CSV table of C-alpha atoms and ligand atoms in Angstrom, one decimal:
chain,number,residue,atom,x,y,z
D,1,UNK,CA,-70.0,39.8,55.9
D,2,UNK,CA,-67.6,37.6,53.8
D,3,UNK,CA,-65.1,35.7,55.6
D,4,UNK,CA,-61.6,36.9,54.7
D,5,UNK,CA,-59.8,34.5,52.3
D,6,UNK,CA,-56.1,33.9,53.8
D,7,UNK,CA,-53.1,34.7,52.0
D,8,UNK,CA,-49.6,33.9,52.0
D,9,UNK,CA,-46.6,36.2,50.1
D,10,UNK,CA,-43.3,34.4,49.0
D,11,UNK,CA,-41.1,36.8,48.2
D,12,UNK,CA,-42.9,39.6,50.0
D,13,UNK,CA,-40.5,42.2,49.7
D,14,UNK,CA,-39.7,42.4,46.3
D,15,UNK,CA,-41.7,43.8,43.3
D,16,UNK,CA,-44.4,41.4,43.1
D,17,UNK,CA,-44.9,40.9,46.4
D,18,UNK,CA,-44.8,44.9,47.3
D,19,UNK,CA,-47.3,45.4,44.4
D,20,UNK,CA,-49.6,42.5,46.1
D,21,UNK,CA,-49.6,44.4,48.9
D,22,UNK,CA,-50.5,47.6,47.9
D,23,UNK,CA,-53.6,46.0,46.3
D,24,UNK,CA,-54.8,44.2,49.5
D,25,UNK,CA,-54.0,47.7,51.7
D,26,UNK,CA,-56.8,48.6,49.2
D,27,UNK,CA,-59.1,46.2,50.5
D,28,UNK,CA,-57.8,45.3,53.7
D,29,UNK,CA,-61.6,43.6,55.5
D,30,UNK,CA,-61.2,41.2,52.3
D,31,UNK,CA,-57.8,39.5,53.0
D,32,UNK,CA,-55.9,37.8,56.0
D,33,UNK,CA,-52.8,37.1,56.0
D,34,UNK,CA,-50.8,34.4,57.2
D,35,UNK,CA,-47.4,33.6,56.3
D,36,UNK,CA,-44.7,36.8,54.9
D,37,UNK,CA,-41.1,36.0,53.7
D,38,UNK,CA,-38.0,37.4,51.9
D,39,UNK,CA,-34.6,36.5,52.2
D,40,UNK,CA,-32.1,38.7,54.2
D,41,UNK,CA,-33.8,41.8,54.2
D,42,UNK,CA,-35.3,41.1,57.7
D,43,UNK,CA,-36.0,45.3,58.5
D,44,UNK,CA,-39.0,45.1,55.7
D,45,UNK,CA,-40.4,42.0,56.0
D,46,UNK,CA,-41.0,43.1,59.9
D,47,UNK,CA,-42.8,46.3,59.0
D,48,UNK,CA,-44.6,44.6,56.5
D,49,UNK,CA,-45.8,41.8,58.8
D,50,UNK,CA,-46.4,44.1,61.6
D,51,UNK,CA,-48.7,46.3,59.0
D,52,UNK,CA,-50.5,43.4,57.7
D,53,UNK,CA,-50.7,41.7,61.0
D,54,UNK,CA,-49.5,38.2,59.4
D,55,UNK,CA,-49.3,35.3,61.5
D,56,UNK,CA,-45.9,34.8,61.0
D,57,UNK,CA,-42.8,35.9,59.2
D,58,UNK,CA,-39.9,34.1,57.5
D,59,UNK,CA,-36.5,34.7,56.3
D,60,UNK,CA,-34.6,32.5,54.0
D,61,UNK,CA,-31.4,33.4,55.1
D,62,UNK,CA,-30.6,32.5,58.7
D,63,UNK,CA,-27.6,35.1,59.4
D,64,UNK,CA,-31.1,37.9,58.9
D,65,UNK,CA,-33.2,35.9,61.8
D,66,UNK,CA,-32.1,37.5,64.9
D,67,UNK,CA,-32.7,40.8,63.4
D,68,UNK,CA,-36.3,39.7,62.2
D,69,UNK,CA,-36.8,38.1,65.6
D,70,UNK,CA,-35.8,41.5,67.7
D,71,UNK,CA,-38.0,43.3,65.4
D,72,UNK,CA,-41.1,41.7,66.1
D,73,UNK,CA,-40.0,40.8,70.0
D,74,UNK,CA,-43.9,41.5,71.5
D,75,UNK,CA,-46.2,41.8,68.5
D,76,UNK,CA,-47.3,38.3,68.3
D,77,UNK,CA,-45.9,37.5,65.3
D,78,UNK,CA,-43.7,34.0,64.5
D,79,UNK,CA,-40.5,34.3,63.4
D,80,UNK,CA,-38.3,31.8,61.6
D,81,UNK,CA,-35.8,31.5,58.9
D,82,UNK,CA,-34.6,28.9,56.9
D,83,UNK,CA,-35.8,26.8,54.1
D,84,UNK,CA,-37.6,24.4,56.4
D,85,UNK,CA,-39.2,27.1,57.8
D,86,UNK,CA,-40.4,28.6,54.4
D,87,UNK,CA,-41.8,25.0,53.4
D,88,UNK,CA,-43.5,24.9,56.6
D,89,UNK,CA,-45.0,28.5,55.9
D,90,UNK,CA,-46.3,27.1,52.5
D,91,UNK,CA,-47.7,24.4,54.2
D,92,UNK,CA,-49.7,26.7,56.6
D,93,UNK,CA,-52.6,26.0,54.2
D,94,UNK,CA,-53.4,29.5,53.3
D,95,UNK,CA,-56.5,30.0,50.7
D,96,UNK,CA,-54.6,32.0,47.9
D,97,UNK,CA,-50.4,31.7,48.1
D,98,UNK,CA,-48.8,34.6,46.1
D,99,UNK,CA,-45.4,32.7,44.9
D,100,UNK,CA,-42.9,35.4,43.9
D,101,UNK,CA,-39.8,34.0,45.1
D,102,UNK,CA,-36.9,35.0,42.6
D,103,UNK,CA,-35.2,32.5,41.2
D,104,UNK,CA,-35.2,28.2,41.5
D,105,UNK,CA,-34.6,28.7,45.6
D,106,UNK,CA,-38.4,29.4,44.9
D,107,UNK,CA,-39.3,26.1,43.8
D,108,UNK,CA,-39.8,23.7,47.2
D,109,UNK,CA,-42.1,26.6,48.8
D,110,UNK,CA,-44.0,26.8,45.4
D,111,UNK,CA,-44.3,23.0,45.1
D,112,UNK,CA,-45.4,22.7,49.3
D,113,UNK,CA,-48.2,25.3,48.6
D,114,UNK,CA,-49.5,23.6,45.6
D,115,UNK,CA,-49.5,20.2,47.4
D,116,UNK,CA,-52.3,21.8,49.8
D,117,UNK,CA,-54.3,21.6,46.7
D,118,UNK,CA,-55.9,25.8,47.7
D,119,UNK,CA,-54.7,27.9,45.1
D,120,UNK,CA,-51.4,29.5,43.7
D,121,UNK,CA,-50.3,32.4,41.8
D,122,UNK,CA,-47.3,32.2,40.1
D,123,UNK,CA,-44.8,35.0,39.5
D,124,UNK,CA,-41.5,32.4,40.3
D,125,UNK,CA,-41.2,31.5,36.6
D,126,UNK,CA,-37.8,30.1,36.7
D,127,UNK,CA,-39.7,27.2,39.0
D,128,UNK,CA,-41.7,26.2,36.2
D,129,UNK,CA,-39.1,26.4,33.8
D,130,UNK,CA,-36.9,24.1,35.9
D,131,UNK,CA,-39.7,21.7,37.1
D,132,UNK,CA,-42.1,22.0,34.2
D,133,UNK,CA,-43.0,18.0,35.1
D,134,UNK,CA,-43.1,17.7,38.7
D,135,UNK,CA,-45.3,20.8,39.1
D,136,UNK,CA,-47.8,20.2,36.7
D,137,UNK,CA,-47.9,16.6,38.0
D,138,UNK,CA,-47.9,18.0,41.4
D,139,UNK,CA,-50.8,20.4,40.3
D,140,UNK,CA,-53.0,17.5,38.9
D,141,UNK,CA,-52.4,15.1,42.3
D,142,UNK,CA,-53.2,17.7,44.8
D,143,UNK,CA,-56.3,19.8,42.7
D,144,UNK,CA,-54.7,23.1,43.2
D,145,UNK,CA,-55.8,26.3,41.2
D,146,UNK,CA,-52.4,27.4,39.2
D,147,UNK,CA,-53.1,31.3,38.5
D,148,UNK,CA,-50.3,33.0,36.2
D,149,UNK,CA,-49.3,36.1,37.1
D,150,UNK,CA,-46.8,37.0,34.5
D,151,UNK,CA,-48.5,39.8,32.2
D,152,UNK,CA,-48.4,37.4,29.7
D,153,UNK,CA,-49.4,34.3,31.3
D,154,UNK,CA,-52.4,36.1,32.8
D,155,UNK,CA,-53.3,37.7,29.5
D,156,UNK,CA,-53.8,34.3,28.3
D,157,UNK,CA,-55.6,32.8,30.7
D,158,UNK,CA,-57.6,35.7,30.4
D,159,UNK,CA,-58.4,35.1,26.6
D,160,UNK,CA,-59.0,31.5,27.1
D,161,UNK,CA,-62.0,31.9,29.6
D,162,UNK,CA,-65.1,30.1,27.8
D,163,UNK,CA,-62.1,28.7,25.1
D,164,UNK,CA,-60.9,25.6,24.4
D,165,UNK,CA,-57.3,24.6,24.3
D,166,UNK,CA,-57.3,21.8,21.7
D,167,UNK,CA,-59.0,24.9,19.6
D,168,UNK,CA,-56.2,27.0,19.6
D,169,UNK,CA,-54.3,27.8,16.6
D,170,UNK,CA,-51.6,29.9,17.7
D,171,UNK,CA,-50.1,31.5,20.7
D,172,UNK,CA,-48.8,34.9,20.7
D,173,UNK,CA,-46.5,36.2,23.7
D,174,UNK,CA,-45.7,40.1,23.4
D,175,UNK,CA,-42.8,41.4,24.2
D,176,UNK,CA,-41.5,45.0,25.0
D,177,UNK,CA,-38.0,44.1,23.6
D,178,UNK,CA,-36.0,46.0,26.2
D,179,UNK,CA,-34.2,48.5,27.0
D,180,UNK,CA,-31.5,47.1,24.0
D,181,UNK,CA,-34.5,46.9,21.3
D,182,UNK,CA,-33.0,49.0,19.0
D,183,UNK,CA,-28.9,48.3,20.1
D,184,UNK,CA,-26.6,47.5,17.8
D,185,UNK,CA,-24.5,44.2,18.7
D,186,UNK,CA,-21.5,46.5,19.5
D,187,UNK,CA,-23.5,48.9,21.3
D,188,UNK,CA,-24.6,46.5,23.5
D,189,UNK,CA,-21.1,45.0,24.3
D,190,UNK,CA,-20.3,47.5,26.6
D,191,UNK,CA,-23.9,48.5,28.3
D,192,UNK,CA,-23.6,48.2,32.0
D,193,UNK,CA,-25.8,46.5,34.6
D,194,UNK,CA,-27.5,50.2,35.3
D,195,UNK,CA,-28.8,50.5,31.5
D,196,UNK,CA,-29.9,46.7,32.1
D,197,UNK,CA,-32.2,47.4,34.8
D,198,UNK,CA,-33.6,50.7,33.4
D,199,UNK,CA,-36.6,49.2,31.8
D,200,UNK,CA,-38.4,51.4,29.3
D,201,UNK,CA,-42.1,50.3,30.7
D,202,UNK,CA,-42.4,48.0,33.5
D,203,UNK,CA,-40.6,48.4,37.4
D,204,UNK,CA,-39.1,45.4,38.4
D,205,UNK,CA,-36.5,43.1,40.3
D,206,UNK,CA,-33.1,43.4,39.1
D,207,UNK,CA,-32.7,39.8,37.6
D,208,UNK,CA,-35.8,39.7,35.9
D,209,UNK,CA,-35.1,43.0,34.3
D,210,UNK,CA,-31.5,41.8,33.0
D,211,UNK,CA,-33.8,38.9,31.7
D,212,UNK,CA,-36.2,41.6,29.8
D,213,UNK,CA,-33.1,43.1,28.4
D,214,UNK,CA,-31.2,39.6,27.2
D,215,UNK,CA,-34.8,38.6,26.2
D,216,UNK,CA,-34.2,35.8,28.1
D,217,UNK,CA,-36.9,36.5,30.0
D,218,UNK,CA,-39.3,35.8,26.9
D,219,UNK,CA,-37.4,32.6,26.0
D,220,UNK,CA,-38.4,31.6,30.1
D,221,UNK,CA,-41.7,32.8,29.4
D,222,UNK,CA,-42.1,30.7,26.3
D,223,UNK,CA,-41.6,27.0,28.3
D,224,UNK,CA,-43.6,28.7,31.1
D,225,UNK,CA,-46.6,29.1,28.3
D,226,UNK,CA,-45.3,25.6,27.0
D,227,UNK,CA,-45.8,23.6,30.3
D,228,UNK,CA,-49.3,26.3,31.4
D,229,UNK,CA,-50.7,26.2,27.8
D,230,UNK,CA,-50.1,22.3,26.1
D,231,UNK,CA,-50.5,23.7,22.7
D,232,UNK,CA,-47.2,22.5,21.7
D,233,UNK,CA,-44.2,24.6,21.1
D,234,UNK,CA,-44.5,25.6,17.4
D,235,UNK,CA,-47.8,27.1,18.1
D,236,UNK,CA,-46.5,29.3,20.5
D,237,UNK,CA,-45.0,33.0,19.1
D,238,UNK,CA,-43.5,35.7,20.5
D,239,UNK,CA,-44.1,39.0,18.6
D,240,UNK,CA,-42.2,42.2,19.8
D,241,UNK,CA,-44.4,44.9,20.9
D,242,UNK,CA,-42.4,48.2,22.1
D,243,UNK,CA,-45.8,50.0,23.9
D,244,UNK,CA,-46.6,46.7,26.2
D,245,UNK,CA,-50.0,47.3,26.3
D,246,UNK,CA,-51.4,44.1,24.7
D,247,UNK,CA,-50.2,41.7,26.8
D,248,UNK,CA,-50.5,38.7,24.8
D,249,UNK,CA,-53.4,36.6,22.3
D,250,UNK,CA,-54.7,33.6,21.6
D,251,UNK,CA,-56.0,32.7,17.9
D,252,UNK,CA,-58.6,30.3,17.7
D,253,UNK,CA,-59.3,27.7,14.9
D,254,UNK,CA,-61.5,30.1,13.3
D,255,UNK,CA,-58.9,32.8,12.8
D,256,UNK,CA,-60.5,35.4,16.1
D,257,UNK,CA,-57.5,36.7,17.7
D,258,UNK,CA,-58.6,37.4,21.5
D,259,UNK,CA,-56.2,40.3,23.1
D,260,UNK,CA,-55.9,41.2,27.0
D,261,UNK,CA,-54.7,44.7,27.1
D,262,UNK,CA,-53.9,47.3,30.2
D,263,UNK,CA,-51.8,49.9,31.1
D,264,UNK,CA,-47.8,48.3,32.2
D,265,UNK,CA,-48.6,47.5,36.0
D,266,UNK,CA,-48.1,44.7,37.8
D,267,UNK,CA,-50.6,45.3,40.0
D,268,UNK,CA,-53.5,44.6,37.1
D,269,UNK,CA,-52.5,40.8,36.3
D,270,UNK,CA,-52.2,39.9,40.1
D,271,UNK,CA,-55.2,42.2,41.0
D,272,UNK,CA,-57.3,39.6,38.7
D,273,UNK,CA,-55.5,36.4,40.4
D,274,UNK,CA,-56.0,37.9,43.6
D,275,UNK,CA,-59.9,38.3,43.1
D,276,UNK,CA,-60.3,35.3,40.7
D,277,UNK,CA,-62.8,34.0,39.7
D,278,UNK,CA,-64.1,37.8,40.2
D,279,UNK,CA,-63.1,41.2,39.6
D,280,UNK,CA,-61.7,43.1,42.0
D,281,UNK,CA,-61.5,47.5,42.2
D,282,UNK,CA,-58.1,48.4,41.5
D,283,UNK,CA,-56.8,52.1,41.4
D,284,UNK,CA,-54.5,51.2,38.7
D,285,UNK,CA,-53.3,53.7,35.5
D,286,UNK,CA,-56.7,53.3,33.0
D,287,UNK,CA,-55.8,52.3,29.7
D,288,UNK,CA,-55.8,55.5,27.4
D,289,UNK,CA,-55.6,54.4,23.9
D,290,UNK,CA,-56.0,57.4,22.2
D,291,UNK,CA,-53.1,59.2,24.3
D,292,UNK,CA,-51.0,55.9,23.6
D,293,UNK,CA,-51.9,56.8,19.7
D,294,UNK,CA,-50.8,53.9,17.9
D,295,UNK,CA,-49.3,50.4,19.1
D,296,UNK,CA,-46.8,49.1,17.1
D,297,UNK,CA,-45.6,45.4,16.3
D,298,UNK,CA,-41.9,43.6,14.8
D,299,UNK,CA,-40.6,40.0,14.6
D,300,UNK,CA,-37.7,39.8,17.6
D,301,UNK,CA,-34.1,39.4,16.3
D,302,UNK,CA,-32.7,36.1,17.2
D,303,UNK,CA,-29.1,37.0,16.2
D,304,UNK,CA,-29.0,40.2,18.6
D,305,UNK,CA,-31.2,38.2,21.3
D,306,UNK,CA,-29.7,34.6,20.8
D,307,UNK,CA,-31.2,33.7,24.4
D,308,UNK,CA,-34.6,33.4,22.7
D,309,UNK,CA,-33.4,31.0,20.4
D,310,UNK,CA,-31.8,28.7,23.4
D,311,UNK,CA,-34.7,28.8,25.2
D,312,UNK,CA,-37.3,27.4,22.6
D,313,UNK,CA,-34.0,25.0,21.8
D,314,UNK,CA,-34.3,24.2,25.7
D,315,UNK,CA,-38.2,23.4,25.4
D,316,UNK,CA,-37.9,21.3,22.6
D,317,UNK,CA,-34.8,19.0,24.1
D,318,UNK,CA,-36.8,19.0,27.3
D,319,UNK,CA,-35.2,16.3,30.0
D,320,UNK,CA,-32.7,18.4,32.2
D,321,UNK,CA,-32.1,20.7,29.5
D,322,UNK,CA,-35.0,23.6,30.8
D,323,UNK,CA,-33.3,23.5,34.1
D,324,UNK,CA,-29.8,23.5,32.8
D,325,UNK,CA,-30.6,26.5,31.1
D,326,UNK,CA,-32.1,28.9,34.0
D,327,UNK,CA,-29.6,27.5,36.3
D,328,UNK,CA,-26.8,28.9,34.1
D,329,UNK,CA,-28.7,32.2,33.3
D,330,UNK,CA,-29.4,32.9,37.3
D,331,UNK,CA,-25.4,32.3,37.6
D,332,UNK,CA,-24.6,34.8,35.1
D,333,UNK,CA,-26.8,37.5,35.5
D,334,UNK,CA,-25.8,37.8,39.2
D,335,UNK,CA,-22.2,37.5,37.7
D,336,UNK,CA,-23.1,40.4,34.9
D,337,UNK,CA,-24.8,42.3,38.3
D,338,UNK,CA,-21.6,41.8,39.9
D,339,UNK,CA,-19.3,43.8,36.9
D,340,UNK,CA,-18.2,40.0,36.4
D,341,UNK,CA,-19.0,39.8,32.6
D,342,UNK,CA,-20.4,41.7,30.0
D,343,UNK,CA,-23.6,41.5,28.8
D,344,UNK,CA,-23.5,39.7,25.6
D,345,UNK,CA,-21.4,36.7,27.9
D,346,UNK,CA,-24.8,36.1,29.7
D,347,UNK,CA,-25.8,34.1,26.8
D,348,UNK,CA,-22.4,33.4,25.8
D,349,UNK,CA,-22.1,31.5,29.7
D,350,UNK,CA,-25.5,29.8,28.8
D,351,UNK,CA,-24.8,28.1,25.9
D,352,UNK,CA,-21.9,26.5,27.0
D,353,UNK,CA,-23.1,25.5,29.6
D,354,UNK,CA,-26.0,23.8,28.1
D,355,UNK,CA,-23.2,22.4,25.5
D,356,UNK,CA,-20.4,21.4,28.2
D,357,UNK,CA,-23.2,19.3,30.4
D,358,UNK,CA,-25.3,16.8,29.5
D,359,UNK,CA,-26.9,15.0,32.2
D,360,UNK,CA,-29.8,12.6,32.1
D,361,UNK,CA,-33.7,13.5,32.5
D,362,UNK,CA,-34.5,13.9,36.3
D,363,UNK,CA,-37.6,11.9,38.3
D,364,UNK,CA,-37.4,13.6,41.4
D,365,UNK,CA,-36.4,17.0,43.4
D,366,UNK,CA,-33.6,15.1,44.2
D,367,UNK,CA,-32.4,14.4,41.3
D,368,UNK,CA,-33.3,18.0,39.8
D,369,UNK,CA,-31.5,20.2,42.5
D,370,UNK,CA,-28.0,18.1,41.8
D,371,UNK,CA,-28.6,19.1,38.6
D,372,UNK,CA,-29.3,22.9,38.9
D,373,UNK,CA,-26.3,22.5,41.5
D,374,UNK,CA,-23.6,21.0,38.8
D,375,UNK,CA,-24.7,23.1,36.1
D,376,UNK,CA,-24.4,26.3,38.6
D,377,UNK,CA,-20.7,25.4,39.3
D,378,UNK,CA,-20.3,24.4,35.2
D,379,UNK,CA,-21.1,28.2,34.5
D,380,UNK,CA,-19.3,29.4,37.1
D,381,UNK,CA,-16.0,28.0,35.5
D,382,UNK,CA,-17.0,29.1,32.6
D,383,UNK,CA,-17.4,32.7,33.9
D,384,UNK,CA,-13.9,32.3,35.4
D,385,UNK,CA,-12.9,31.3,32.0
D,386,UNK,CA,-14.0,34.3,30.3
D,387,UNK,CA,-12.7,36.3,33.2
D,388,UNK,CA,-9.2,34.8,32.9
D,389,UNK,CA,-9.1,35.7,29.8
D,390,UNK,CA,-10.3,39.4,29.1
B,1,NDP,P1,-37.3,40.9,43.4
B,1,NDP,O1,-35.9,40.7,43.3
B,1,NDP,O2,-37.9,42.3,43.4
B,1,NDP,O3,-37.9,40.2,44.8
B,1,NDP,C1,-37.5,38.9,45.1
B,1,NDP,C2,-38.1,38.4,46.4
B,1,NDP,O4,-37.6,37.1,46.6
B,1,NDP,C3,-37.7,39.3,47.6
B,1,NDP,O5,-38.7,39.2,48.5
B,1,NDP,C4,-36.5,38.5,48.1
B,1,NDP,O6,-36.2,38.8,49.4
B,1,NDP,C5,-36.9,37.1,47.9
B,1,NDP,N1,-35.7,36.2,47.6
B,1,NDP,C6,-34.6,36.4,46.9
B,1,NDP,N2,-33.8,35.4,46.9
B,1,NDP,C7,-34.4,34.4,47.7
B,1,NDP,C8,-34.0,33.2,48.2
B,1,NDP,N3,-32.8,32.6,47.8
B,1,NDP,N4,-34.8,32.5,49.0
B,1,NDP,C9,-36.0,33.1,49.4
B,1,NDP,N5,-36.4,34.3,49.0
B,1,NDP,C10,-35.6,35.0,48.2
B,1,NDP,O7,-38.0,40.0,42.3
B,1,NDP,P2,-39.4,40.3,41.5
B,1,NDP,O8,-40.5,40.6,42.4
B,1,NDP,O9,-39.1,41.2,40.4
B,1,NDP,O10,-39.6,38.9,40.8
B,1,NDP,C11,-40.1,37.8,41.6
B,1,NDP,C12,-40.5,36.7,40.6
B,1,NDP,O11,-41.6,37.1,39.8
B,1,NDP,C13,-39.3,36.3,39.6
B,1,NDP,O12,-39.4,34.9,39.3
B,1,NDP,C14,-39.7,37.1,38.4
B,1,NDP,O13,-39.3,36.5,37.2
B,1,NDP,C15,-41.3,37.0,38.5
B,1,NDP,N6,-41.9,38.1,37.8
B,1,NDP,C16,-41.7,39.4,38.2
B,1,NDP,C17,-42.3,40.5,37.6
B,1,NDP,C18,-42.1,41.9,38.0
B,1,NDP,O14,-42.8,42.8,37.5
B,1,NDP,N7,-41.2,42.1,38.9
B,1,NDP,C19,-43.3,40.2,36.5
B,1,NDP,C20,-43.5,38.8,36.2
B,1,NDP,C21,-42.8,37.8,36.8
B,1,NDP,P3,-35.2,40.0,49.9
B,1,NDP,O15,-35.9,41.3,49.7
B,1,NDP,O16,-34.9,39.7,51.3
B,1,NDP,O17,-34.0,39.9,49.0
């Protein structure tokens, strides 16, 4: 019998790191687990670790640790909290980490479980996008295998098996467009933060689906695919695609376009992570393309989505600029959450933010988190500024 590879989940409780699960309750004999974490919601985590029998369980928050620690008083499994606890989880060396942290406060873990040079799968995008530098430089010191698990990420990768990178032409990243796809400017004034997280095709985390519905998420995705994929940014596209069923393509030098298509789960890009470099049995939806009928494709509108435009404006500044930019959207999609702003201020807050704050390029963690710190409080004011005055 195969020995079961280890595993660690950051971010176990949320959408990724549910839909991980559910996969490796499908093949329980195949997986171990080690390390389980979330941030407050201490209830879950402990039935989730007490399920999966994990070594030992984490919660961000520490106000949430005396109700993670009376929950598993007996079973044998760790507690901690804190974010020295989470980098020591990442350090426990597990074969295969799952990083699906929301968020940069997903960053140290992510950079402690690459540095043990096993291998990572990456959902925590806005890490990359901050850090582009010190991770892949982290990635290339320690030897670690970086797995995308982004639909799109993972379609690529996908396509590129037996490819060559310097023999790409072009990049395409599909996008669903949103729940907003077909909103006029004025109709999406007033949307509210329950229309933002309706997404027409995928279930996920809040923040990631007020991203989907800014597009912001795309413009994320595009220096993700930047920093994964060194193609260089003007041969990366992003090509709306309302059915989301091809997840993304790669055209090579001699004008083949390779697809990776599958039905809008989750659980298909991180089932082939999970089981890379094999294939694993999922019981996901199969693809039906004849009940799907046709798939249909249009360029995305930069003047109704203007986060798409300062995101591949980010990526080409580079420096600070990246992390400048997620830091300030983080800030105001919890503040749009919150009934704070309206929905066309999220890229409003952004942009002046990344106008009204210039720092230097960072070297170090250091140096980066001040940053993502000053640029939090910059859009904060500005937040209060458009509050003040509506
Ligand atoms: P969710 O909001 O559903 O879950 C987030 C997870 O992170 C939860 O376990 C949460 O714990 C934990 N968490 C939140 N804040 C912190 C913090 N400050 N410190 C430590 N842990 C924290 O998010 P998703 O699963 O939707 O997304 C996770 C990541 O994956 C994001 O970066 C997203 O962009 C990316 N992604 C998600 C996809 C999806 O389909 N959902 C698709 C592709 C990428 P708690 O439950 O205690 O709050």
């Amino acid at each position: 019998m195969n020995v079961p590879r280890t595993i660690s989940i950051f971010g176990a409780t949320g959408s990724v790191g549910l839909s991980t699960l559910d996969l490796i309750r499908q093949h329980r004999d195949a997986y171990r687990i080690i390390a389980l974490t979330a941030n407050g919601n201490a209830a879950d985590l402990a039935k989730l670790a007490m399920e999966f029998d994990a070594e030992i369980a984490v919660v961000a928050d520490d106000a949430a640790y005396p109700a993670l620690r009376d929950a598993l008083a007996g079973t044998g499994i760790a507690a901690a909290s804190g974010e020295a606890a989470l980098i020591a989880a990442a350090a426990m060396g597990a074969d295969w980490t799952m990083a699906a942290i929301v968020g940069c406060a997903g960053l140290k873990p992510t950079l402690a479980a690459i540095e043990q040079g096993k291998t990572v799968a990456l959902a925590n995008k806005e890490a990359l996008v901050s850090a582009g530098e010190l991770m892949t430089e982290a990635i290339a010191r320690s030897g670690a295998v970086l797995l995308p698990v982004d639909s799109e990420h993972n379609a690529i990768f996908q396509c590129l098996a037996g490819g060559k990178i310097e023999q790409i032409r072009k990049i395409t990243l599909t996008a669903s467009g949103g729940p907003f796809r077909c909103f006029s400017l004025d109709d999406m004034r007033s949307v509210t933060p329950a229309q933002a997280v309706a997404h027409p095709n995928w279930s996920m985390g809040a923040k990631i689906s007020v991203d989907s519905a800014t597009m912001m998420n795309k413009g994320l995705e595009l220096i993700e695919a930047y920093h994964l994929f060194p193609v260089g940014l003007d041969k990366i596209d992003i090509l709306v695609h309302p059915q989301s069923v091809i997840h993304s393509m790669v055209e090579y030098a001699d004008r083949s376009t390779l697809a990776q298509l599958g039905s809008p789960d989750m659980r298909i890009p991180i089932a082939s992570t999970l089981a890379w470099p094999d294939r694993m049995v999922t019981n996901c939806q199969p693809l039906d393309l004849a009940a799907i009928g046709s798939l249909t494709f249009e360029e995305p509108d930069i003047r109704r989505f203007p986060a798409l435009k300062l995101a591949r404006d980010a990526a080409a500044a580079g420096g600070s600029v990246p992390a400048i930019l997620n830091a300030a959207n983080e800030v105001a999609v919890a503040a749009f959450l919150d009934g704070r702003i309206g929905f066309l201020d999220i890229a409003n807050v952004v942009s002046r933010t990344i106008e009204g704050y210039s720092p230097n390029a960072f070297h170090s963690l250091d140096m980066l988190f001040s940053i993502d710190a000053a640029a939090r409080s910059h859009a904060s004011a500005k937040i209060e500024d458009l509050m003040n005055a509506a």
